[in-house]
Coordinates of C-alpha atoms in Angstrom, one line a residue:
M2 CA -24.0 28.1 11.0
S3 CA -19.9 28.6 11.6
A4 CA -17.5 26.7 8.5
L5 CA -16.0 25.0 10.9
A6 CA -19.2 24.1 11.9
Q7 CA -19.5 23.2 8.8
A8 CA -16.2 21.0 7.6
E9 CA -17.2 18.9 11.3
S10 CA -20.9 18.3 10.5
S11 CA -19.3 17.0 7.2
S12 CA -16.7 15.4 7.5
L13 CA -14.6 12.5 6.0
T14 CA -12.4 10.1 7.1
L15 CA -10.5 8.4 3.9
L16 CA -9.2 5.5 4.7
A17 CA -6.0 3.0 3.1
L18 CA -8.0 0.6 0.2
G19 CA -6.4 -2.8 0.2
D20 CA -8.2 -5.5 -0.9
W21 CA -11.5 -3.7 -1.6
P22 CA -14.5 -6.6 -1.5
R23 CA -13.7 -6.9 1.8
A24 CA -13.4 -3.9 2.8
A25 CA -16.8 -3.1 1.3
A26 CA -18.8 -5.8 2.8
A27 CA -17.0 -4.3 6.2
L28 CA -18.9 -0.6 5.4
L29 CA -21.8 -1.9 4.3
R30 CA -22.2 -3.8 7.1
R31 CA -21.0 -0.8 9.7
Q32 CA -22.3 2.3 7.6
G33 CA -25.6 1.2 5.2
P34 CA -24.3 1.7 1.7
C35 CA -21.5 2.7 -0.2
V36 CA -21.0 3.2 -4.0
R37 CA -17.5 1.7 -5.9
V38 CA -15.9 4.3 -8.2
V39 CA -13.9 2.3 -11.2
V40 CA -11.5 4.5 -13.6
A41 CA -13.7 2.4 -16.4
V42 CA -11.2 3.8 -19.6
V43 CA -8.2 6.3 -19.9
R44 CA -7.7 8.2 -22.8
G45 CA -4.2 9.7 -23.2
S46 CA -2.9 11.3 -19.0
A47 CA -4.7 10.5 -16.2
P48 CA -4.0 11.1 -12.5
R49 CA -4.8 7.1 -12.1
E50 CA -5.0 4.0 -14.2
P51 CA -8.0 1.4 -15.4
G52 CA -9.1 -0.6 -12.2
A53 CA -7.7 2.3 -9.9
C54 CA -11.6 2.7 -7.3
M55 CA -12.0 3.9 -3.9
L56 CA -15.6 3.1 -1.8
V57 CA -17.5 6.1 -0.5
G58 CA -19.7 5.4 2.7
A59 CA -21.9 8.1 4.7
D60 CA -18.7 9.5 6.1
S61 CA -15.8 7.5 5.1
L62 CA -13.9 7.3 2.2
L63 CA -11.4 4.4 1.2
G64 CA -8.5 4.2 -1.8
T65 CA -7.9 7.3 -5.0
I66 CA -8.8 7.6 -8.3
G67 CA -6.0 10.4 -8.0
G68 CA -7.5 13.0 -5.6
G69 CA -8.0 16.8 -6.9
H70 CA -10.6 18.1 -8.6
L71 CA -11.9 14.7 -10.8
E72 CA -12.6 12.8 -6.6
W73 CA -14.6 15.3 -5.9
Q74 CA -16.6 15.9 -8.9
A75 CA -17.2 11.7 -8.6
L76 CA -17.3 11.5 -5.0
Q77 CA -20.3 14.0 -5.3
T78 CA -21.2 12.0 -7.8
A79 CA -21.4 8.5 -5.7
R80 CA -23.0 10.7 -2.2
A81 CA -26.0 11.2 -4.1
L82 CA -26.6 8.2 -5.2
L83 CA -26.8 7.1 -1.7
D84 CA -29.0 10.3 -1.2
S85 CA -31.0 8.7 -4.2
P86 CA -32.2 4.6 -3.5
R87 CA -34.4 5.2 -5.8
A88 CA -31.9 5.4 -8.6
P89 CA -29.9 2.9 -10.5
L90 CA -27.5 1.3 -8.8
A91 CA -24.7 2.0 -11.9
R92 CA -23.6 4.8 -14.0
L93 CA -21.1 5.2 -16.9
Q94 CA -20.0 8.9 -16.5
R95 CA -17.0 10.8 -19.0
Y96 CA -15.0 13.7 -17.9
V97 CA -12.6 15.4 -19.8
L98 CA -10.3 16.5 -17.4
G99 CA -8.5 19.6 -19.8
T100 CA -10.9 21.6 -20.5
E101 CA -14.2 20.5 -18.7
L102 CA -12.3 19.5 -14.7
G103 CA -9.1 22.7 -15.5
Q104 CA -6.5 19.2 -14.8
C105 CA -3.3 20.1 -15.7
C106 CA -2.7 16.3 -17.0
G107 CA -5.2 16.3 -19.8
G108 CA -7.3 13.0 -20.9
V109 CA -10.1 11.5 -20.5
V110 CA -11.1 9.5 -18.5
E111 CA -14.7 7.5 -18.1
L112 CA -16.0 6.2 -13.9
W113 CA -17.5 3.3 -13.5
F114 CA -19.8 4.1 -10.7
E115 CA -21.6 1.2 -8.4
R116 CA -23.5 1.4 -5.5
Y117 CA -23.9 -1.0 -3.5
E118 CA -26.6 -2.4 -0.9
R119 CA -26.4 -4.6 2.9
D120 CA -27.9 -7.5 0.1
D121 CA -25.0 -7.4 -1.7
I122 CA -22.7 -8.6 1.8
A123 CA -22.7 -12.1 1.0
W124 CA -21.8 -11.7 -2.9
L125 CA -18.6 -9.8 -1.5
D126 CA -17.8 -12.9 0.8
D127 CA -17.7 -15.0 -1.8
L128 CA -15.3 -13.5 -4.0
T129 CA -13.0 -12.4 -1.0
M130 CA -13.1 -15.8 -0.4
A131 CA -12.3 -16.5 -3.8
L132 CA -10.1 -14.1 -4.5
H133 CA -8.3 -15.1 -1.4
E134 CA -8.3 -19.2 -2.9
Q135 CA -6.8 -18.8 -6.5
G136 CA -5.5 -15.7 -5.8
A137 CA -6.2 -13.7 -8.6
L138 CA -10.2 -13.1 -10.4
E139 CA -11.4 -11.7 -13.4
L140 CA -14.8 -10.0 -12.2
R141 CA -17.1 -8.4 -14.4
S142 CA -20.4 -6.4 -14.3
R143 CA -22.8 -5.5 -17.0
L144 CA -25.0 -3.1 -17.2
Q145 CA -27.8 -2.7 -18.7
R146 CA -31.3 0.1 -17.7
G147 CA -29.4 0.3 -14.8
A148 CA -29.3 -3.2 -13.0
V149 CA -25.6 -4.6 -12.8
R150 CA -25.0 -8.6 -13.1
R151 CA -21.6 -9.9 -12.7
D152 CA -19.9 -12.7 -12.3
W153 CA -16.2 -14.4 -12.6
Q154 CA -13.8 -16.9 -12.9
A155 CA -10.2 -17.7 -13.3
A156 CA -7.1 -15.0 -14.4
A157 CA -6.0 -16.1 -17.6
A158 CA -1.8 -15.7 -16.6
N159 CA -1.6 -13.5 -19.9
D160 CA -4.8 -11.2 -19.0
A161 CA -3.2 -7.7 -19.6
G162 CA -5.1 -4.9 -17.3
A163 CA -6.6 -3.6 -15.0
A164 CA -9.5 -2.9 -16.1
V165 CA -11.6 -2.8 -20.2
L166 CA -14.7 -1.8 -20.5
S167 CA -16.8 -3.0 -23.7
R168 CA -20.2 -1.6 -25.3
H169 CA -22.4 -3.5 -26.6
D170 CA -25.5 -2.7 -27.9
D171 CA -28.1 -3.8 -25.0
G172 CA -25.5 -2.8 -22.5
V173 CA -21.6 -2.1 -21.2
E174 CA -19.8 -4.3 -19.4
L175 CA -16.7 -4.2 -17.4
R176 CA -13.9 -6.9 -17.2
E177 CA -11.9 -5.8 -14.2
R178 CA -8.4 -8.4 -12.6
L179 CA -8.8 -8.6 -9.1
A180 CA -5.4 -10.1 -7.6
T181 CA -4.5 -10.4 -4.1
G182 CA -0.8 -8.2 -3.1
A183 CA 2.4 -9.8 -2.4
P184 CA 3.1 -11.7 0.1
L185 CA 5.5 -9.9 3.4
W186 CA 5.7 -11.3 6.4
L187 CA 7.4 -9.0 8.6
Y188 CA 8.4 -9.6 11.9
G189 CA 8.5 -7.2 14.5
A190 CA 5.8 -5.0 16.4
G191 CA 8.2 -2.1 17.2
H192 CA 8.1 1.4 16.0
V193 CA 10.5 0.1 12.3
G194 CA 7.5 -2.0 12.1
Q195 CA 3.7 -0.5 13.7
A196 CA 5.8 2.5 10.9
L197 CA 6.1 0.5 8.6
S198 CA 2.5 -1.7 8.3
R199 CA 1.0 2.0 7.9
I200 CA 2.1 3.2 4.7
V201 CA 2.2 -1.3 3.2
A202 CA -1.8 -1.1 4.2
E203 CA -1.4 1.5 1.3
L204 CA 1.1 -1.0 -1.8
P205 CA 0.1 -4.3 -3.4
L206 CA 0.7 -5.7 -0.8
R207 CA -0.2 -8.6 2.4
L208 CA 1.3 -8.0 5.6
T209 CA 1.5 -10.9 7.1
W210 CA 2.6 -9.2 10.7
V211 CA 3.8 -11.3 13.4
D212 CA 4.9 -11.0 17.5
A213 CA 4.3 -12.5 20.5
R214 CA 3.7 -8.9 21.9
A215 CA -0.2 -9.3 21.6
E216 CA 0.1 -5.4 23.5
L217 CA 1.8 -4.4 20.7
F218 CA -0.2 -4.8 17.8
P219 CA -2.1 -1.6 16.8
P220 CA -6.3 -2.2 17.5
M221 CA -7.1 -0.9 13.7
L222 CA -5.9 -2.7 10.6
A223 CA -6.8 -2.3 7.0
G224 CA -8.2 -4.9 6.3
S225 CA -5.2 -6.9 4.5
T226 CA -3.2 -7.9 7.5
R227 CA -3.4 -10.7 9.0
V228 CA -2.0 -10.9 13.0
W229 CA -0.5 -13.4 13.7
V230 CA 0.7 -13.4 17.9
A231 CA 3.2 -16.0 17.5
D232 CA 4.7 -17.3 20.8
D233 CA 7.4 -19.3 18.5
P234 CA 7.5 -17.2 15.1
L235 CA 10.6 -18.8 14.2
A236 CA 7.5 -21.2 13.6
T237 CA 5.7 -19.6 12.0
V238 CA 8.7 -19.2 8.6
A239 CA 7.7 -22.3 6.9
R240 CA 3.7 -21.1 7.0
A241 CA 4.4 -18.1 4.5
P242 CA 4.0 -19.1 0.7
A243 CA 6.5 -19.9 -1.9
G244 CA 7.7 -15.7 -3.1
A245 CA 7.5 -14.3 0.3
R246 CA 8.3 -11.2 1.1
F247 CA 10.6 -11.0 4.2
L248 CA 11.6 -8.1 6.6
V249 CA 13.1 -9.4 10.2
M250 CA 12.8 -6.8 12.4
T251 CA 12.8 -8.2 16.5
H252 CA 13.1 -6.4 19.1
D253 CA 15.4 -9.5 19.6
H254 CA 19.3 -10.4 18.1
E255 CA 19.3 -14.5 18.2
L256 CA 16.1 -14.3 17.4
D257 CA 16.6 -11.8 14.1
Y258 CA 19.6 -14.8 13.0
Q259 CA 17.2 -17.4 14.1
L260 CA 14.8 -16.4 11.6
C261 CA 17.3 -15.2 8.8
R262 CA 18.5 -18.7 8.9
A263 CA 15.1 -20.5 8.8
I264 CA 14.4 -17.6 5.7
L265 CA 17.4 -19.0 4.0
A266 CA 17.0 -22.4 4.0
R267 CA 13.6 -22.1 2.4
D268 CA 16.0 -20.8 -1.3
D269 CA 11.8 -19.5 -2.6
F270 CA 11.6 -16.0 -1.7
A271 CA 11.3 -13.1 -3.1
F272 CA 13.2 -10.5 -0.8
A273 CA 14.9 -11.2 2.3
G274 CA 15.2 -8.0 4.3
L275 CA 16.8 -7.4 8.1
I276 CA 17.1 -3.9 9.0
G277 CA 20.6 -3.4 11.2
S278 CA 23.8 -2.1 11.0
K279 CA 27.2 -2.7 9.0
S280 CA 28.6 -4.1 11.2
K281 CA 25.3 -6.1 12.5
A282 CA 25.4 -7.7 9.1
A283 CA 28.9 -8.7 8.7
R284 CA 28.7 -10.6 12.0
F285 CA 25.4 -12.3 10.6
R286 CA 26.6 -13.0 8.0
S287 CA 30.1 -14.0 9.1
R288 CA 27.6 -16.5 11.6
L289 CA 26.0 -17.8 8.3
A290 CA 29.5 -18.5 7.2
R291 CA 30.0 -21.2 9.8
D292 CA 26.8 -22.7 10.2
G293 CA 27.2 -23.9 7.0
V294 CA 24.7 -22.2 5.3
A295 CA 25.7 -22.0 1.0
P296 CA 27.4 -18.2 0.0
E297 CA 25.2 -17.9 -3.1
R298 CA 22.6 -18.3 -0.5
I299 CA 23.5 -15.8 2.2
A300 CA 24.3 -13.0 -0.3
R301 CA 19.9 -12.6 -0.9
L302 CA 20.0 -11.5 2.3
T303 CA 19.2 -7.8 2.2
C304 CA 21.0 -5.7 5.6
P305 CA 21.4 -3.0 6.0
V306 CA 17.3 -3.1 4.4
G307 CA 16.2 0.3 2.9
L308 CA 17.2 2.5 -0.1
G309 CA 18.7 5.4 -0.2
A310 CA 21.0 4.0 3.0
S311 CA 18.8 7.2 4.8
R312 CA 21.0 7.9 8.3
S313 CA 17.8 9.4 9.8
K314 CA 16.3 7.2 13.1
W315 CA 13.4 8.9 12.4
P316 CA 11.1 5.2 12.4
A317 CA 8.6 7.5 10.0
A318 CA 12.2 7.8 7.9
I319 CA 12.9 4.2 8.2
A320 CA 10.0 2.9 7.1
V321 CA 10.2 4.8 3.9
S322 CA 13.1 3.6 2.6
I323 CA 12.2 0.1 2.9
A324 CA 9.1 0.2 1.9
A325 CA 10.4 1.8 -1.5
Q326 CA 13.2 -1.5 -1.6
L327 CA 9.6 -3.9 -1.2
L328 CA 8.5 -1.3 -4.8
D329 CA 10.8 -2.1 -5.9
T330 CA 10.9 -5.8 -6.0
L331 CA 7.7 -5.9 -7.4
P332 CA 7.0 -6.7 -11.3
E333 CA 5.8 -4.0 -13.2
P334 CA 2.2 -3.7 -13.8
P335 CA 1.2 -4.6 -17.0
A336 CA 1.3 -1.5 -20.1
R337 CA -2.1 -0.5 -20.6
K338 CA -4.2 -1.2 -24.4
P339 CA -5.8 1.8 -26.1
A340 CA -9.8 2.0 -24.6
P341 CA -11.4 0.3 -28.3
D342 CA -12.5 3.4 -28.9
D343 CA -10.0 4.9 -28.0
C344 CA -9.2 8.9 -29.9
A345 CA -8.7 7.3 -32.9
S346 CA -12.4 5.7 -33.6
N347 CA -14.3 8.5 -31.2
P348 CA -14.1 11.3 -33.7
D349 CA -16.1 13.0 -30.8
H350 CA -13.4 13.4 -28.5
T351 CA -11.0 16.6 -28.4
G352 CA -10.2 16.8 -24.8
C353 CA -6.6 14.2 -24.1
S354 CA -3.5 16.1 -24.1
G355 CA -2.9 13.5 -27.2
C356 CA -5.0 14.9 -30.1
A357 CA -3.9 18.1 -29.1
A358 CA -0.4 17.4 -29.2
K359 CA -1.8 15.6 -32.4
R360 CA -4.0 19.1 -33.7
S361 CA -1.1 21.4 -32.8
A362 CA 2.0 19.3 -35.1
S363 CA -0.4 19.7 -37.9

């Protein structure tokens, strides 16, 4: 078999992973068994944080645990689990990134591998529904002799850390904090809206995409994206949750204005952005003032939108700058607590860059 034919026969489709319980259920329905790989423990420097995960299907990979050699090795392990239906459903594996994998970050990572079967669709659907109803949950998965028991409960408000692994005499338990992305309401399915939707699919944002023109929406959407074909987009503003981020970029400047006015009237949003030039911004602000909108509310309208004041007119370039600005509106992730069996209490641990630095200093 030629190299090209071999590559084609073993091709892998890389996709974004936003809402993993929903994505896992969809993958099971479409392809059959899949494996979820979770970063359970990090000591020292690593490509991704605890809680990062990816789904491995027969011919698709959703999400990433950081790429590079670690992800390549994890992919092989996941595929071995897929090819061995009699193997235990879950396992924990430790990787020393520097000495074992030759990665410069040099830390130690423990990965949780768990195979899902079609029988898991029901609880994944239940988890998806509970997550969207409650906004944040703690999922507990307990691994004992290759079998996994799961339950979930409401996440504590002060719960720090997306994943914590604890070891017990009879097994290990992975606790994960699951949360829906911050709500983003995007008005307009034009070129910039299309480009932005593809970027947002890989960010911790939950997109509601509104336009009256159904034919503009792409046929394939990320699992966490909701399309709303609305004859009256203005009427949908009141349906957005408190704390939503709004972006206005429709094909109609009058509709843009009315949307901005309705958004500013709410005063419970996290961000309001309007695509346009400085002259458009000045005209809108002047008109808002004439229409009686308070100055402090007008000041909350961001226009032009996007970081870096990019001069590029390419839709994708504009979308990148807007996405960067949206990221600045998101809260910082909680600081990672050290793993319970971190370097100080693990005499066999020699692989992370922090330990190497300590040895050099001594």
